[in-house]
Coordinates of C-alpha atoms in Angstrom, one line a residue:
Chain I
M749 CA 0.0 0.0 0.0
A750 CA 1.2 3.5 -0.8
D751 CA 1.8 6.4 1.5
K752 CA -0.7 7.5 4.1
I753 CA -1.8 11.2 3.9
A754 CA -4.7 12.9 5.7
T755 CA -7.2 14.3 3.4
R756 CA -7.1 17.6 5.4
Q757 CA -3.4 17.8 4.5
A758 CA -4.2 17.4 0.8
Y759 CA -6.9 20.1 1.2
G760 CA -4.4 22.6 2.6
E761 CA -2.0 22.0 -0.2
A762 CA -4.7 22.2 -2.8
L763 CA -5.9 25.6 -1.5
I764 CA -2.5 27.1 -2.1
E765 CA -2.5 25.8 -5.7
L766 CA -6.0 27.2 -6.3
G767 CA -5.1 30.5 -4.5
K768 CA -2.5 31.0 -7.2
E769 CA -5.0 30.5 -10.0
Y770 CA -8.0 32.3 -8.5
D771 CA -7.3 35.7 -7.1
N772 CA -10.9 35.9 -6.0
L773 CA -10.5 32.8 -3.8
V774 CA -10.7 33.6 -0.1
V775 CA -10.4 31.2 2.8
M776 CA -11.9 31.4 6.2
D777 CA -11.5 29.5 9.5
A778 CA -12.8 29.6 13.0
D779 CA -9.7 29.3 15.1
L780 CA -8.8 25.9 13.8
S781 CA -6.5 26.8 10.9
G782 CA -3.7 24.5 12.2
S783 CA -6.0 21.5 12.3
T784 CA -8.0 22.2 9.1
K785 CA -4.8 23.1 7.3
T786 CA -6.1 26.4 6.1
G787 CA -3.2 27.9 7.9
M788 CA -1.1 26.9 4.9
F789 CA -3.1 29.2 2.7
A790 CA -3.1 31.9 5.4
K791 CA 0.7 31.9 5.3
E792 CA 0.8 32.2 1.6
Y793 CA -2.1 34.6 1.1
P794 CA -2.6 36.5 4.4
D795 CA -4.7 39.2 2.7
R796 CA -7.2 36.6 1.5
F797 CA -7.5 34.6 4.7
F798 CA -10.0 35.5 7.4
N799 CA -9.9 34.0 10.8
M800 CA -13.3 34.6 12.3
G801 CA -12.5 33.4 15.8
I802 CA -14.6 30.7 17.6
A803 CA -17.8 31.9 15.9
E804 CA -18.8 29.4 13.3
Q805 CA -22.3 30.8 12.7
N806 CA -20.9 34.2 11.9
M807 CA -18.2 32.7 9.7
Y808 CA -20.7 31.1 7.4
G809 CA -22.9 34.2 7.5
V810 CA -19.9 36.4 6.5
A811 CA -18.9 33.8 4.0
S812 CA -22.3 34.3 2.3
G813 CA -21.7 38.1 2.0
L814 CA -18.2 37.6 0.6
A815 CA -19.5 35.1 -1.9
L816 CA -22.4 37.3 -3.0
S817 CA -19.8 40.0 -3.6
G818 CA -18.0 37.8 -6.1
K819 CA -15.6 35.8 -4.0
I820 CA -15.1 32.1 -4.1
V821 CA -15.1 31.2 -0.4
C822 CA -13.7 28.1 1.2
A823 CA -14.7 28.2 4.9
S824 CA -13.4 25.6 7.2
T825 CA -13.8 24.3 10.7
F826 CA -14.6 20.9 12.2
A827 CA -17.5 19.1 10.5
M828 CA -19.4 19.0 13.8
F829 CA -19.5 22.7 14.2
A830 CA -19.8 23.6 10.5
T831 CA -22.8 21.5 9.8
G832 CA -24.3 21.2 13.3
R833 CA -23.8 24.5 15.0
A834 CA -24.1 26.6 11.9
F835 CA -26.7 24.5 10.1
E836 CA -29.4 27.2 9.9
I837 CA -27.0 29.9 8.7
I838 CA -25.8 27.5 6.0
R839 CA -29.3 26.6 5.1
N840 CA -30.6 30.2 4.8
S841 CA -27.6 32.4 4.0
I842 CA -25.8 29.9 1.7
G843 CA -28.3 27.3 0.5
Y844 CA -31.3 29.6 0.0
T845 CA -29.2 32.3 -1.6
G846 CA -27.1 29.9 -3.7
A847 CA -24.0 31.7 -2.5
N848 CA -20.7 30.4 -3.8
V849 CA -19.4 29.0 -0.5
K850 CA -17.6 25.8 -0.2
I851 CA -18.1 24.4 3.3
C852 CA -14.8 22.6 3.7
A853 CA -15.1 20.7 6.9
S854 CA -12.5 18.5 8.4
H855 CA -12.3 16.1 11.3
A856 CA -15.5 14.3 10.2
G857 CA -16.5 10.9 11.6
I858 CA -15.1 8.5 14.2
T859 CA -11.4 9.0 13.1
V860 CA -11.4 12.3 15.0
G861 CA -10.3 9.8 17.7
E862 CA -9.3 11.0 21.1
D863 CA -11.4 14.2 21.2
G864 CA -14.4 11.9 21.7
A865 CA -18.1 12.1 21.0
S866 CA -18.6 15.8 21.2
H867 CA -16.3 16.2 18.2
Q868 CA -17.2 13.1 16.2
T869 CA -20.0 13.9 13.8
F870 CA -22.0 11.2 12.0
E871 CA -24.8 13.6 11.0
D872 CA -23.0 16.1 8.7
I873 CA -23.6 14.4 5.4
A874 CA -27.3 13.8 6.4
L875 CA -27.7 17.5 7.3
M876 CA -26.1 18.9 4.2
R877 CA -28.0 16.5 1.9
T878 CA -31.3 18.0 3.0
I879 CA -30.5 21.5 1.8
P880 CA -31.8 22.1 -1.7
G881 CA -29.0 22.8 -4.2
M882 CA -26.2 21.8 -1.8
M883 CA -23.6 19.5 -3.4
V884 CA -22.1 17.0 -1.0
V885 CA -18.6 15.7 -1.7
N886 CA -16.6 13.2 0.4
P887 CA -13.2 12.5 -1.1
S888 CA -11.5 9.2 -0.3
D889 CA -7.9 10.0 -0.4
A890 CA -5.3 12.8 -0.9
V891 CA -5.4 12.5 -4.7
A892 CA -9.2 12.6 -4.8
T893 CA -9.2 15.6 -2.4
K894 CA -7.1 17.7 -4.7
K895 CA -8.9 16.7 -7.9
L896 CA -12.3 17.2 -6.4
L897 CA -11.6 20.5 -4.6
R898 CA -10.4 21.9 -7.9
Q899 CA -13.7 20.9 -9.5
I900 CA -15.9 22.3 -6.8
V901 CA -14.0 25.6 -7.0
E902 CA -14.5 25.7 -10.7
I903 CA -18.3 25.5 -10.5
E904 CA -20.5 28.2 -9.0
G905 CA -22.7 27.3 -6.0
P906 CA -22.8 25.9 -2.5
C907 CA -21.0 22.7 -1.7
Y908 CA -20.2 20.6 1.4
F909 CA -16.7 19.2 1.1
R910 CA -15.7 16.7 3.8
V911 CA -12.2 15.8 4.8
G912 CA -10.7 13.8 7.7
R913 CA -8.1 14.1 10.4
A914 CA -6.4 10.7 10.2
A915 CA -3.7 9.8 7.7
V916 CA -5.2 7.3 5.3
P917 CA -3.8 5.3 2.4
V918 CA -3.5 7.0 -1.0
F919 CA -4.8 4.5 -3.6
Y920 CA -5.6 6.8 -6.5
N921 CA -2.9 7.6 -8.9
E922 CA -2.3 11.2 -10.2
E923 CA -3.4 10.1 -13.6
D924 CA -6.7 8.6 -12.5
V925 CA -9.8 10.4 -13.7
I926 CA -12.0 11.6 -10.9
T927 CA -15.1 13.5 -12.0
L928 CA -17.4 15.4 -9.8
G929 CA -20.8 13.7 -9.9
K930 CA -19.5 10.5 -11.3
G931 CA -18.9 7.4 -9.3
N932 CA -15.5 5.7 -9.8
L933 CA -15.4 2.0 -10.5
I934 CA -12.5 0.8 -8.3
R935 CA -12.9 -2.9 -9.0
D936 CA -15.3 -4.7 -11.2
G937 CA -17.2 -7.7 -10.0
K938 CA -20.5 -9.6 -10.7
D939 CA -21.7 -11.1 -7.4
V940 CA -22.2 -8.1 -5.2
T941 CA -21.3 -4.3 -5.1
I942 CA -19.8 -2.4 -2.3
I943 CA -20.5 1.3 -2.7
A944 CA -18.2 3.3 -0.4
T945 CA -17.4 6.9 0.3
G946 CA -14.5 8.8 1.9
I947 CA -11.9 6.8 3.8
M948 CA -14.1 3.7 3.6
V949 CA -13.3 3.2 0.0
N950 CA -10.0 1.8 0.9
E951 CA -11.6 -0.5 3.4
A952 CA -14.1 -1.6 0.8
Y953 CA -11.2 -2.5 -1.6
E954 CA -9.5 -4.5 1.1
A955 CA -12.7 -6.3 1.9
A956 CA -13.1 -7.1 -1.8
K957 CA -9.7 -8.7 -1.9
T958 CA -10.5 -10.9 1.2
L959 CA -13.8 -11.9 -0.4
A960 CA -12.2 -12.8 -3.7
E961 CA -10.2 -15.5 -1.8
E962 CA -13.6 -16.9 -0.7
G963 CA -14.7 -16.9 -4.4
I964 CA -16.9 -13.9 -4.1
D965 CA -16.5 -11.5 -7.0
V966 CA -17.1 -8.0 -5.6
R967 CA -17.6 -4.8 -7.5
V968 CA -16.3 -1.7 -5.6
I969 CA -17.5 1.8 -6.4
D970 CA -16.3 5.1 -4.9
I971 CA -19.2 7.5 -4.6
H972 CA -17.3 10.7 -3.7
T973 CA -20.2 12.9 -4.8
I974 CA -23.1 11.9 -2.6
K975 CA -25.3 14.7 -3.9
P976 CA -26.1 14.7 -6.7
I977 CA -25.5 11.0 -6.7
D978 CA -24.4 9.1 -9.8
E979 CA -27.7 7.2 -10.3
E980 CA -26.6 5.4 -13.4
I981 CA -23.7 3.6 -11.7
V982 CA -25.9 2.6 -8.7
I983 CA -28.7 1.3 -10.9
K984 CA -26.2 -0.7 -13.0
A985 CA -24.7 -2.2 -9.8
A986 CA -28.2 -3.2 -8.5
Q987 CA -29.1 -4.8 -11.8
E988 CA -25.9 -6.5 -12.6
T989 CA -24.8 -7.7 -9.2
G990 CA -28.2 -8.0 -7.4
A991 CA -26.9 -6.9 -4.0
I992 CA -25.3 -3.7 -2.5
V993 CA -23.4 -3.0 0.6
T994 CA -22.8 0.7 1.4
A995 CA -19.9 1.8 3.6
E996 CA -19.3 5.2 5.1
E997 CA -17.6 6.8 8.1
H998 CA -20.9 8.4 9.0
G999 CA -24.2 7.5 10.5
I1000 CA -26.3 4.9 8.7
I1001 CA -29.2 7.4 9.0
G1002 CA -29.3 10.0 6.2
G1003 CA -25.9 9.4 4.7
L1004 CA -24.6 7.4 1.7
G1005 CA -26.6 4.4 2.6
D1006 CA -29.9 6.3 2.5
A1007 CA -28.8 8.1 -0.7
V1008 CA -28.1 4.8 -2.5
A1009 CA -31.2 3.1 -1.1
Q1010 CA -33.4 5.9 -2.5
V1011 CA -32.0 5.3 -6.0
V1012 CA -32.2 1.5 -5.6
V1013 CA -35.7 1.4 -4.3
K1014 CA -37.0 3.7 -7.0
N1015 CA -35.3 2.0 -9.9
S1016 CA -34.2 -1.6 -9.2
P1017 CA -34.8 -2.9 -5.7
C1018 CA -32.2 -5.3 -4.4
K1019 CA -30.9 -6.6 -1.1
M1020 CA -28.8 -4.0 0.8
A1021 CA -26.8 -3.7 3.9
M1022 CA -25.3 -0.5 5.4
V1023 CA -22.0 -0.3 7.1
G1024 CA -21.5 2.9 9.2
Q1025 CA -22.0 4.3 12.6
Q1026 CA -25.1 2.8 14.1
D1027 CA -27.6 5.0 16.0
T1028 CA -25.1 5.8 18.7
F1029 CA -22.5 8.4 19.8
G1030 CA -18.8 7.7 19.6
E1031 CA -16.1 7.9 22.3
S1032 CA -12.4 8.7 22.8
G1033 CA -9.8 6.3 21.5
K1034 CA -7.4 5.8 18.7
P1035 CA -8.9 6.1 15.2
D1036 CA -8.0 2.4 14.4
Q1037 CA -9.5 1.2 17.7
L1038 CA -12.6 3.1 17.1
L1039 CA -13.1 1.9 13.6
V1040 CA -12.9 -1.6 15.0
K1041 CA -15.2 -1.0 17.9
Y1042 CA -17.8 0.8 15.9
K1043 CA -17.6 -1.7 13.1
M1044 CA -16.3 0.3 10.2
T1045 CA -13.4 -1.9 9.0
A1046 CA -12.8 -4.0 5.9
A1047 CA -13.8 -7.0 8.1
D1048 CA -17.1 -5.5 8.9
I1049 CA -17.8 -4.7 5.3
A1050 CA -16.9 -8.3 4.3
E1051 CA -19.3 -9.6 6.9
A1052 CA -22.0 -7.3 5.6
V1053 CA -21.4 -8.6 2.1
R1054 CA -21.8 -12.2 3.2
S1055 CA -25.1 -11.2 4.9
V1056 CA -26.6 -10.1 1.6
L1057 CA -25.5 -13.0 -0.5
Chain W
M1391 CA -34.1 65.9 -2.0
S1392 CA -34.9 68.4 0.7
I1393 CA -35.8 67.4 4.3
R1394 CA -39.4 68.2 3.5
E1395 CA -39.4 66.1 0.3
L1396 CA -37.8 63.2 2.2
E1397 CA -40.6 63.4 4.9
K1398 CA -43.2 63.4 2.2
T1399 CA -41.6 60.4 0.6
A1400 CA -41.5 58.6 3.9
A1401 CA -45.3 59.1 4.1
D1402 CA -45.5 57.5 0.7
V1403 CA -43.3 54.6 1.9
R1404 CA -45.8 54.1 4.8
I1405 CA -48.8 54.2 2.4
G1406 CA -47.1 51.6 0.3
I1407 CA -46.5 49.4 3.4
I1408 CA -50.1 49.6 4.5
K1409 CA -51.5 48.9 1.0
A1410 CA -49.2 45.9 0.5
L1411 CA -49.8 44.3 3.8
H1412 CA -53.6 44.9 3.5
N1413 CA -53.6 43.1 0.1
A1414 CA -51.3 40.4 1.4
G1415 CA -53.6 39.7 4.4
S1416 CA -50.6 39.1 6.6
G1417 CA -47.2 40.6 7.4
H1418 CA -45.5 42.9 9.8
P1419 CA -46.7 46.5 9.8
G1420 CA -45.3 47.7 13.2
G1421 CA -41.6 47.2 12.5
S1422 CA -42.0 48.3 8.9
L1423 CA -43.6 51.6 9.9
S1424 CA -41.0 52.3 12.6
A1425 CA -38.2 51.9 10.0
A1426 CA -39.8 53.9 7.2
D1427 CA -38.0 57.2 7.9
L1428 CA -34.6 55.4 8.1
V1429 CA -35.2 53.5 4.9
T1430 CA -36.4 56.6 3.1
A1431 CA -33.2 58.5 4.1
L1432 CA -31.1 55.5 2.8
Y1433 CA -32.8 55.2 -0.6
F1434 CA -33.5 58.8 -1.4
H1435 CA -30.5 60.5 0.1
E1436 CA -27.7 58.5 1.6
M1437 CA -27.0 55.6 -0.7
N1438 CA -25.2 55.7 -4.1
I1439 CA -27.5 53.5 -6.1
N1440 CA -29.2 53.2 -9.4
P1441 CA -32.6 51.6 -9.5
K1442 CA -32.2 51.2 -13.3
D1443 CA -28.9 49.4 -12.8
P1444 CA -29.4 47.5 -9.5
A1445 CA -26.0 45.7 -9.9
M1446 CA -24.1 48.9 -10.6
K1447 CA -20.4 48.5 -9.7
G1448 CA -19.4 50.5 -6.7
R1449 CA -22.9 50.8 -5.4
D1450 CA -23.9 51.0 -1.8
K1451 CA -25.8 48.1 -0.4
C1452 CA -28.7 47.8 2.1
V1453 CA -29.3 44.5 3.9
F1454 CA -32.5 44.3 5.8
S1455 CA -31.4 42.0 8.6
K1456 CA -34.8 42.5 10.3
G1457 CA -36.3 40.9 7.3
H1458 CA -39.9 40.8 8.6
A1459 CA -39.9 44.6 8.1
G1460 CA -38.9 44.1 4.5
P1461 CA -42.1 45.8 3.2
A1462 CA -40.5 49.2 4.3
Q1463 CA -37.5 48.5 2.1
L1464 CA -39.6 47.2 -0.8
S1465 CA -42.0 50.2 -0.6
A1466 CA -39.0 52.6 -0.8
M1467 CA -37.5 50.6 -3.6
G1468 CA -40.8 50.6 -5.5
I1469 CA -41.1 54.4 -5.2
A1470 CA -37.4 54.7 -6.3
G1471 CA -38.2 52.7 -9.4
Y1472 CA -36.6 49.3 -8.9
F1473 CA -39.8 47.7 -9.9
D1474 CA -43.5 48.4 -10.5
M1475 CA -44.9 49.7 -7.2
E1476 CA -48.3 48.2 -8.0
D1477 CA -46.9 44.8 -8.5
F1478 CA -45.4 45.0 -5.0
T1479 CA -48.6 46.4 -3.3
T1480 CA -50.8 43.8 -5.1
N1481 CA -48.6 40.7 -5.0
L1482 CA -46.6 40.8 -1.8
R1483 CA -46.7 37.3 -0.1
K1484 CA -48.8 35.8 -3.0
I1485 CA -47.9 32.5 -4.6
G1486 CA -45.7 32.8 -7.6
S1487 CA -44.7 36.4 -6.8
K1488 CA -41.1 37.6 -6.5
F1489 CA -42.3 39.6 -3.5
Q1490 CA -41.8 36.9 -0.8
G1491 CA -42.8 37.2 2.8
H1492 CA -39.3 38.2 3.6
P1493 CA -36.7 40.0 1.4
N1494 CA -35.6 37.8 -1.4
M1495 CA -32.8 38.1 -4.0
K1496 CA -35.2 37.4 -6.8
I1497 CA -36.0 41.1 -6.6
P1498 CA -33.5 43.3 -8.4
G1499 CA -31.7 45.4 -5.8
I1500 CA -32.2 43.0 -2.9
E1501 CA -28.7 42.2 -2.0
M1502 CA -29.4 39.4 0.5
S1503 CA -32.3 37.1 1.3
T1504 CA -33.1 37.6 4.9
G1505 CA -35.8 36.7 7.4
S1506 CA -33.9 34.5 9.9
L1507 CA -32.7 37.1 12.4
G1508 CA -29.1 38.0 12.7
Q1509 CA -28.0 36.5 9.4
G1510 CA -28.3 39.6 7.3
F1511 CA -25.9 41.4 9.6
S1512 CA -23.3 38.7 9.1
A1513 CA -23.7 38.8 5.4
A1514 CA -23.4 42.6 5.5
V1515 CA -20.1 42.1 7.3
G1516 CA -19.0 39.8 4.5
M1517 CA -20.0 42.4 1.9
A1518 CA -18.1 45.1 3.7
I1519 CA -14.9 42.9 3.9
A1520 CA -15.3 42.1 0.1
N1521 CA -15.5 45.8 -0.7
K1522 CA -12.3 46.4 1.4
L1523 CA -10.5 43.6 -0.5
D1524 CA -11.6 45.0 -3.9
Q1525 CA -11.1 48.7 -2.9
D1526 CA -14.7 49.2 -3.9
P1527 CA -16.0 52.5 -2.5
G1528 CA -19.4 51.1 -1.9
R1529 CA -20.8 51.2 1.7
V1530 CA -22.9 48.6 3.3
Y1531 CA -25.9 49.4 5.5
A1532 CA -27.5 46.8 7.7
V1533 CA -30.9 47.5 9.2
L1534 CA -31.4 45.6 12.5
G1535 CA -34.3 45.2 14.9
D1536 CA -33.8 45.7 18.6
G1537 CA -35.3 42.3 19.4
E1538 CA -32.9 40.9 16.8
L1539 CA -30.1 42.0 19.1
Q1540 CA -31.0 39.1 21.3
E1541 CA -29.5 36.7 18.7
G1542 CA -26.0 35.7 19.6
L1543 CA -25.0 35.9 16.0
I1544 CA -25.4 39.7 16.1
W1545 CA -22.6 40.0 18.6
E1546 CA -20.4 37.5 16.7
A1547 CA -20.9 39.7 13.7
A1548 CA -20.4 42.9 15.7
M1549 CA -17.1 41.6 17.0
S1550 CA -15.9 40.6 13.6
A1551 CA -16.8 44.0 12.0
S1552 CA -14.8 45.8 14.6
H1553 CA -11.9 43.3 14.3
Y1554 CA -11.6 44.0 10.6
G1555 CA -12.0 47.7 11.0
L1556 CA -15.0 48.0 8.7
D1557 CA -15.6 51.7 8.5
N1558 CA -17.5 51.0 5.3
L1559 CA -20.3 49.3 7.3
V1560 CA -23.1 51.1 9.1
A1561 CA -25.6 49.2 11.3
I1562 CA -28.9 50.9 12.0
V1563 CA -30.8 49.6 15.0
D1564 CA -34.5 50.4 14.7
H1565 CA -35.1 50.7 18.4
N1566 CA -38.9 50.6 18.8
G1567 CA -38.7 48.8 22.1
L1568 CA -41.2 46.1 21.2
Q1569 CA -41.1 42.6 19.8
I1570 CA -43.7 39.8 19.2
D1571 CA -44.2 38.8 22.8
G1572 CA -44.2 42.4 24.2
R1573 CA -41.7 44.9 25.4
N1574 CA -38.0 44.1 24.9
D1575 CA -37.5 44.8 28.6
D1576 CA -40.1 42.2 29.6
V1577 CA -39.0 39.5 27.1
M1578 CA -35.2 39.9 27.2
T1579 CA -33.5 43.1 28.0
V1580 CA -31.3 44.4 25.2
M1581 CA -30.5 47.8 26.8
P1582 CA -28.1 49.5 26.9
I1583 CA -27.6 49.2 23.2
G1584 CA -25.2 52.0 22.5
S1585 CA -22.7 51.1 25.2
K1586 CA -22.9 47.4 24.2
F1587 CA -21.8 48.3 20.7
E1588 CA -19.3 50.8 22.0
S1589 CA -17.6 48.1 24.1
F1590 CA -17.5 45.9 20.9
G1591 CA -15.4 48.7 19.3
W1592 CA -18.0 50.5 17.3
N1593 CA -18.6 54.2 16.7
V1594 CA -22.0 54.8 18.2
I1595 CA -24.5 57.5 17.2
E1596 CA -27.8 57.8 19.0
I1597 CA -30.7 59.6 17.3
D1598 CA -34.4 60.1 17.0
G1599 CA -35.2 57.7 14.2
H1600 CA -38.2 59.8 13.0
D1601 CA -36.3 63.1 12.7
M1602 CA -35.1 63.3 9.2
E1603 CA -32.5 65.9 9.9
Q1604 CA -30.9 63.8 12.7
I1605 CA -31.0 60.7 10.4
L1606 CA -29.1 62.5 7.6
D1607 CA -26.7 64.0 10.0
A1608 CA -25.9 60.5 11.5
F1609 CA -25.2 59.1 8.1
A1610 CA -22.9 62.0 7.4
K1611 CA -21.0 61.5 10.7
A1612 CA -20.7 57.8 9.9
R1613 CA -18.9 58.6 6.7
Q1614 CA -16.4 60.6 8.7
C1615 CA -15.5 57.8 11.0
S1616 CA -12.4 55.9 10.1
G1617 CA -11.1 52.6 11.2
K1618 CA -14.2 51.2 12.8
P1619 CA -17.8 50.5 12.0
T1620 CA -20.7 52.8 13.0
V1621 CA -24.0 51.9 14.6
I1622 CA -26.8 54.3 14.5
V1623 CA -29.2 53.5 17.4
A1624 CA -32.4 55.1 16.2
E1625 CA -35.2 55.6 18.8
T1626 CA -38.4 54.8 17.0
V1627 CA -42.1 54.1 17.6
K1628 CA -43.4 50.8 16.5
G1629 CA -46.3 51.4 14.0
K1630 CA -45.2 55.1 13.6
G1631 CA -47.7 57.1 11.5
V1632 CA -50.8 55.0 12.2
S1633 CA -52.4 56.1 15.4
F1634 CA -53.9 52.8 16.4
M1635 CA -50.7 50.8 15.7
E1636 CA -48.3 53.1 17.5
G1637 CA -46.6 51.5 20.4
Q1638 CA -48.7 48.3 20.2
A1639 CA -46.8 45.0 20.2
G1640 CA -50.0 43.4 18.8
W1641 CA -49.3 45.1 15.5
H1642 CA -46.0 43.4 15.1
G1643 CA -47.3 40.7 12.8
K1644 CA -50.8 41.2 11.5
A1645 CA -52.3 42.9 8.6
P1646 CA -55.0 45.7 8.9
N1647 CA -58.5 44.8 7.7
D1648 CA -60.4 46.9 5.2
E1649 CA -61.7 49.4 7.8
Q1650 CA -58.4 49.7 9.5
T1651 CA -56.6 50.2 6.2
E1652 CA -58.9 53.0 5.3
Q1653 CA -58.3 54.8 8.5
A1654 CA -54.5 54.2 8.3
L1655 CA -54.4 55.5 4.7
D1656 CA -56.5 58.6 5.7
E1657 CA -54.1 59.4 8.5
L1658 CA -51.0 59.0 6.4
E1659 CA -52.5 61.1 3.5
A1660 CA -53.4 63.8 6.0
A1661 CA -49.9 63.8 7.5
K1662 CA -48.5 64.0 4.0
S1663 CA -50.8 66.9 3.1
A1664 CA -49.7 68.7 6.3
L1665 CA -46.2 68.6 4.9
Q1666 CA -47.2 70.6 1.8

């Protein structure tokens, strides 16, 4: 396996590249610029970086005003505070106005680790999906983060962009094509499909390898763009493999699992199972320990696959 | 426009508010009427705007953060020529109309969709920062309610405007003392307003919000202030200009019926005639 890089690190690096190309790109943070990696942009472009202090609601409100004045805004904080605390500001001032704000939230999911349940959000994708016109993007590794950030900056309109704290394997190559709104076929297979997002894509791939040894031919798809979802690739998977397991580092309520299920139920019902955080809060621990305890590993995905066959 | 002409225009703004809310059958007359003089001063004296080119570069911007009183802004904008006044007074709050219950960016000249309190103020801070970045001479005016000051977001925004030295931003607090459930002082004390803003690093100007001369003077003083944002705390009367609505919290959020509308319009026309 290749190097491990946190997607937040790739986000910080990508911001600097984009800042060079877009002189109307501004970056905001709420006193977490070291953690979210926006500090890298701040160092390079101090005039276009705005630290708003520990005031997430105001940050997203101010972001809307900047965006409505012609700026491309990437506003970062932890996913919990971006989507939870500032939800209604995002809904009304960014979603309803269609402001060109990219809500680039880091430290999503259980891999926040030691900070514990107050900081581990499993609701963020669900919350953002409900806002009309809000694009929801959850890159799976450092390469995908850079490629997808560029694409969301290139298009006008609100977007939720989710990155994580923990270093995770880089499995895409620089030359791989990753297109916003299109699922990526990671591995073809005919018996069952695992549709994964974010850091669970790598786990899904590992699960597929294990299952191959058992004679189960698994298709793996990376759905980095959860909204609008690539319906075609999901329907094809349902029709051709007859069973789908979703995997996400997010609650099983309202996230990728629900998004896929909506497509499947409407178009080509098949057996499904969802791997993700169950209806429970997290706790402190090392990311790897927590993924095991809360059943979001390759082994858990493999088990779910066996259950739908 | 002379002071007298501005006062007459303010009467027309009030007439537009009453007509629109009567036809809508719902809405917020109290806080619209209390802000009418302030809005008139903004649209007919203070702001550098062009109703025929609402997106004009370098223009001043008005964000109605107390969005429920949006009819005051719309009435002034209709008179100024942003859109057909009759369209506004006939179709406010009606299905399919661009004149939504709260200010909406579908309307040319509306800079920010508001309604959820506090958010317009944050957006105005963002617009003021953008103008600084772009060296755009446009100024940003945010109209706030006094009850709205109970929102924590207001103080986050106030802190940030001061931190970034936004002397191109003016907040106007329509201090009519009343909110839906009654007097501010009974619901949740917001006083003292001026010294709160002062302690947040703002330039504070306190005026009678129905005295046109004082209003214009306050805007002029705000332009002279450098390095920090200005708040104009305007003492106003809720429902100003309509005798039975004045000082009544009950007129925060209901429309006048036919009879009440007739009386209100009579009073406003009479007040306007007295200004001749």
